[in-house]
Amino acid sequence: MNAFPPNDTDSSIDIGEADAETAAAIDIDREKGNFSFKEDYAYDAGVGLNAGAVDYITDVKGEPDWVREFRHKALKIFESKPLPTHWGSKDLENIDFAKIRYYLAKGQKPSRTWDEVPDDVKETFERLGIPEQERKFLAGVEAQFDSESAYSRMKEELSKQGVIFVGPTEGLKEHAEVFRKYFGKVIPAADNKFAALNSAVFSGGSFIYVPKGVKVAQPLQAYFRINAENFGQFERTLIIADEGAEVTYMEGCTAPKFDTATLHSAVVELVALKGAKIQYITVQNWATNVFNLVTKRGVAEEGAEIRWIDCNIGSRLTMKYPAVVLKGEHARGEVISIALASENQTQDTGAKMIHAASHTTSNIVSKSISVGNGLASYRGQVHIPKSLSHCKNNTECDALLINTNSRTDTYPAITVRGSQNSTQHEASVSKVSAEQIFYMMQRGLSEGEAMSLAVNGFINDLVQEFPMEYSVELKRLVELEMEGSVG
Amino acid sequence: MPTEILSPDTFAAQQNASPLAALKKAGWEQFQQLPVPQRTNERWRFSNLNHVKLEGFSLPPAPAKEIQQELLQRSALIEKVSGKIVFADGHLLGEVSLAPELHAQGVILETLSAAAEKHPALLEQYLLKSGTDLGGEKFLALHQAYLKTGYFLHVPKGVEISAPIAVYNWLAADGAAVFPHALVVAEENARVNVVDFYLSRDESAKGFAAAAADIHAAPGAGVFRKVVQNWNEQTQSYQIDNTHAENNSTVTTVSVNLGAKRARFENAIRLNGSGSNVRLYGLTVADQDQEFDQRTLQIHNAPDSYSDLLYKNALLDRARTIFSGLIRVAPGAQKTDAYQTNRNLLLSPDAEANSLPGLEIEANDVKCSHGATTGQLDTSELFYMQARGIPKETAYELLVFGFFEEIIEKVDNEELAGVLRTFVQEKFKRRSAKNLLG
């Protein structure tokens, strides 16, 4: 039996060897990320959200009673809060909370060695193109498959330094003392409807504690995956940098494509104690059926620094406004944000800087690109209350519109009181100039190439802020998005 | 006879005689249906709604003869005018005056009630056609219900009014409610220059004002409008302006806001014609517990149009200001050139400046930008002046008045600029510069 005819009889793939080689060399694997595996989940909380589902999650995870209480309280808050009214998009109303599965996991405990990782999970990583060698370079890889940590491992020297890098379930059981002190304190369950949802059903994410004075040299990374239809992923990340500590955390997301909407609603809390530095880097590239509704906030104590470096390329609707509460004098907060809204996408992003001590400074730089009918919005808040002095904020928002039907909105809100405080906000909207494109085309570039070069130039200064491998990836993603965007 | 403005009897009593009856009735019905602004309404973000009170105001009778005489005499802030109207407590004082040569050229200047009798077709075409997108619907509906004391200024094709028409609106009786309206229509290639004054007879009478303006600039027309709001600090002021700019028209408005306890100003500009050119300038000096709530909308509906907004606020004591501006570029309005700038000068640690500069852009070939800054006087500039022997207090005054001067000079009328400088100085006289410096 021969299911496949021999190559030489198939004229449709009859191309010269050199051509095929060239094609392979210049082509990109477009199917990457466009796949799914047969679902085989050991644990499943069923469809819909109720007290039973919450109990189920707590039971499966074997969590202590205080967590069960926390989850139930959050569920009640979630049920009582209305959906946001004048936020980014009416699309929110299309989320059917009763049709979402709130928990499923492979049932495995976080594993420390590569051998313990199940084969189909390894295959997912393989398809994602994460080479095994790369992981060895990474200080610690927390690879998350659906809602439970599939693999986590730390280099020996990090453990020796006392750095904790685990999932939240392990964190709340093994490191209860430090976990409980900060968990849900930066972002209480009642903060907003989606923070409440996350607090009720969270699973997966990371818990990191960096002890006093420890400077983690290499970034800690986590890879996230969604791989089940109609499945919401509710990571919960808590990072604590003790006095004088320094840490960089990186998360990147890709997701297989599905027909029905997927909900992703993470909560990320950062605590930078006196003189500590936390840098949190995100590259978000969910499939275009994902609702990405995320609450991210950090508290910076005296002399501490928190930087959110955020890039949003994927998803159907993203609503994300990383915040820094500048709680101690001389604290510093920064948000660097890139958003790319392609056809049928809404990127509703922004930043919040809440000054709560004198002599604090904050900086926001946001650049967005709208392609096709894509909508990129900047929503920001800068708050300097009475009784503070010598606070400074600088905000810059630039938007680039590619097509005639592209759209961009900017909605900052700035409140200033007190003495010797100053804020400045600037925003501009522009398009790629016809002259630039003409100049490049005259030198032999196609219109598409010229456009991606111009767009890459527009965001270049922010892309530099990302680590090397991310910035290379970003440039390629922009090129991909710009293909066919002109004409 | 009942006079409380919220009473249906008050509405009915003033309704009978009016030729604008249908329009007013529609306004009254809308007013009943519309909710009082809520804190959750984005259009009222940062507003202190405790100060929004409709109860306790009434339609007063015409002021006594001697008060009328006094107010007519005081309605002479600028001498060189080509026409004048004086209203007090919702009543016309004296006669409407208009330069004979303008009358001969067909310029119409009438009270709204008179215009409703003589020019019903024109009113039908232009009066209260656009509503407001800025949150003040309920106040605009109330204005419409009590529409009476406005004026209608119509300038025919090609006619130019160079010296301004001055319109004075006075609040005199305690608890008085007034509803001034400005309807200005400049036909093709006409030029019009108008100043509206909002003033109080004394510092103590409580007052309520819901003013509105409809400004129409036909193709090629030029409209230059200045509004000086200097009600006393016992007044609640609402002001809802709508401007329509057609092809190649030029509209410049200068708004100076000094008075009222709480003043809300909604200013919407619709650039409907290509080549239209609109400039909006605002100066606010806020002191004591004053709150100035400014909401602006620059809507670009046509390609190749230009708009520029500059609103400057200076804040003293415990004053609050809100600037919420939006540039909206409609799909297809390519080559739009739009700017928006808000500068807040905090002269007291207890003052609060809120800034919400917004953009909604639905066309790609545009140049749009906004900037908002909030800060104190530049200490290095103060130091520089002191180093050259200028006393600190003088240096301070020079810098603060320099901040205002950028807007004051935009009125392009030395007489009026002088009036504005005096008003601002009077406000500052209440405290010495020494106190300000702390």
mmCIF file of N, CA, C and O in Angstrom, chain B residues 2-16 28 31-32 59 146:
data_model
loop_
_atom_site.group_PDB
_atom_site.id
_atom_site.type_symbol
_atom_site.label_atom_id
_atom_site.label_comp_id
_atom_site.label_asym_id
_atom_site.label_seq_id
_atom_site.Cartn_x
_atom_site.Cartn_y
_atom_site.Cartn_z
ATOM 1 N N PRO B 2 -45.280 81.466 40.288
ATOM 2 C CA PRO B 2 -44.076 80.701 40.646
ATOM 3 C C PRO B 2 -42.895 81.136 39.778
ATOM 4 O O PRO B 2 -43.085 81.496 38.616
ATOM 5 N N THR B 3 -41.703 81.125 40.333
ATOM 6 C CA THR B 3 -40.538 81.518 39.544
ATOM 7 C C THR B 3 -39.402 80.497 39.610
ATOM 8 O O THR B 3 -38.428 80.599 38.870
ATOM 9 N N GLU B 4 -39.516 79.530 40.508
ATOM 10 C CA GLU B 4 -38.487 78.480 40.641
ATOM 11 C C GLU B 4 -38.302 77.775 39.290
ATOM 12 O O GLU B 4 -39.274 77.253 38.716
ATOM 13 N N ILE B 5 -37.071 77.745 38.771
ATOM 14 C CA ILE B 5 -36.873 77.250 37.392
ATOM 15 C C ILE B 5 -37.207 75.774 37.210
ATOM 16 O O ILE B 5 -37.464 75.326 36.105
ATOM 17 N N LEU B 6 -37.171 74.993 38.310
ATOM 18 C CA LEU B 6 -37.448 73.569 38.166
ATOM 19 C C LEU B 6 -38.959 73.284 38.155
ATOM 20 O O LEU B 6 -39.382 72.171 37.857
ATOM 21 N N SER B 7 -39.770 74.300 38.473
ATOM 22 C CA SER B 7 -41.211 74.078 38.547
ATOM 23 C C SER B 7 -41.852 74.140 37.156
ATOM 24 O O SER B 7 -41.603 75.074 36.397
ATOM 25 N N PRO B 8 -42.700 73.153 36.830
ATOM 26 C CA PRO B 8 -43.381 73.155 35.526
ATOM 27 C C PRO B 8 -44.231 74.409 35.340
ATOM 28 O O PRO B 8 -44.407 74.883 34.225
ATOM 29 N N ASP B 9 -44.737 74.964 36.433
ATOM 30 C CA ASP B 9 -45.556 76.175 36.343
ATOM 31 C C ASP B 9 -44.724 77.353 35.840
ATOM 32 O O ASP B 9 -45.194 78.170 35.051
ATOM 33 N N THR B 10 -43.476 77.445 36.343
ATOM 34 C CA THR B 10 -42.588 78.518 35.895
ATOM 35 C C THR B 10 -42.368 78.395 34.397
ATOM 36 O O THR B 10 -42.445 79.367 33.649
ATOM 37 N N PHE B 11 -42.096 77.152 33.987
ATOM 38 C CA PHE B 11 -41.869 76.934 32.569
ATOM 39 C C PHE B 11 -43.107 77.334 31.768
ATOM 40 O O PHE B 11 -43.021 78.075 30.793
ATOM 41 N N ALA B 12 -44.269 76.868 32.220
ATOM 42 C CA ALA B 12 -45.507 77.126 31.482
ATOM 43 C C ALA B 12 -45.812 78.618 31.407
ATOM 44 O O ALA B 12 -46.210 79.125 30.358
ATOM 45 N N ALA B 13 -45.572 79.342 32.510
ATOM 46 C CA ALA B 13 -45.909 80.764 32.571
ATOM 47 C C ALA B 13 -45.122 81.585 31.548
ATOM 48 O O ALA B 13 -45.663 82.489 30.919
ATOM 49 N N GLN B 14 -43.829 81.275 31.370
ATOM 50 C CA GLN B 14 -43.036 82.042 30.419
ATOM 51 C C GLN B 14 -43.182 81.490 28.998
ATOM 52 O O GLN B 14 -42.717 82.088 28.038
ATOM 53 N N GLN B 15 -43.835 80.351 28.903
ATOM 54 C CA GLN B 15 -43.930 79.660 27.622
ATOM 55 C C GLN B 15 -44.975 80.292 26.708
ATOM 56 O O GLN B 15 -44.732 80.458 25.522
ATOM 57 N N ASN B 16 -46.115 80.672 27.293
ATOM 58 C CA ASN B 16 -47.286 81.082 26.503
ATOM 59 C C ASN B 16 -47.003 82.094 25.401
ATOM 60 O O ASN B 16 -47.410 81.921 24.269
ATOM 61 N N TRP B 28 -37.716 71.491 27.372
ATOM 62 C CA TRP B 28 -38.238 71.194 28.716
ATOM 63 C C TRP B 28 -38.437 69.686 28.896
ATOM 64 O O TRP B 28 -38.072 69.112 29.921
ATOM 65 N N PHE B 31 -35.138 67.987 29.230
ATOM 66 C CA PHE B 31 -34.572 68.291 30.542
ATOM 67 C C PHE B 31 -35.153 67.357 31.605
ATOM 68 O O PHE B 31 -34.443 66.852 32.474
ATOM 69 N N GLN B 32 -36.452 67.095 31.514
ATOM 70 C CA GLN B 32 -37.100 66.206 32.481
ATOM 71 C C GLN B 32 -36.558 64.785 32.369
ATOM 72 O O GLN B 32 -36.394 64.090 33.365
ATOM 73 N N LEU B 59 -36.578 82.789 37.926
ATOM 74 C CA LEU B 59 -36.563 83.798 36.874
ATOM 75 C C LEU B 59 -36.951 85.119 37.512
ATOM 76 O O LEU B 59 -38.104 85.301 37.902
ATOM 77 N N TYR B 146 -35.686 77.614 28.494
ATOM 78 C CA TYR B 146 -35.839 79.004 28.947
ATOM 79 C C TYR B 146 -35.221 80.002 27.965
ATOM 80 O O TYR B 146 -34.840 81.113 28.344
#
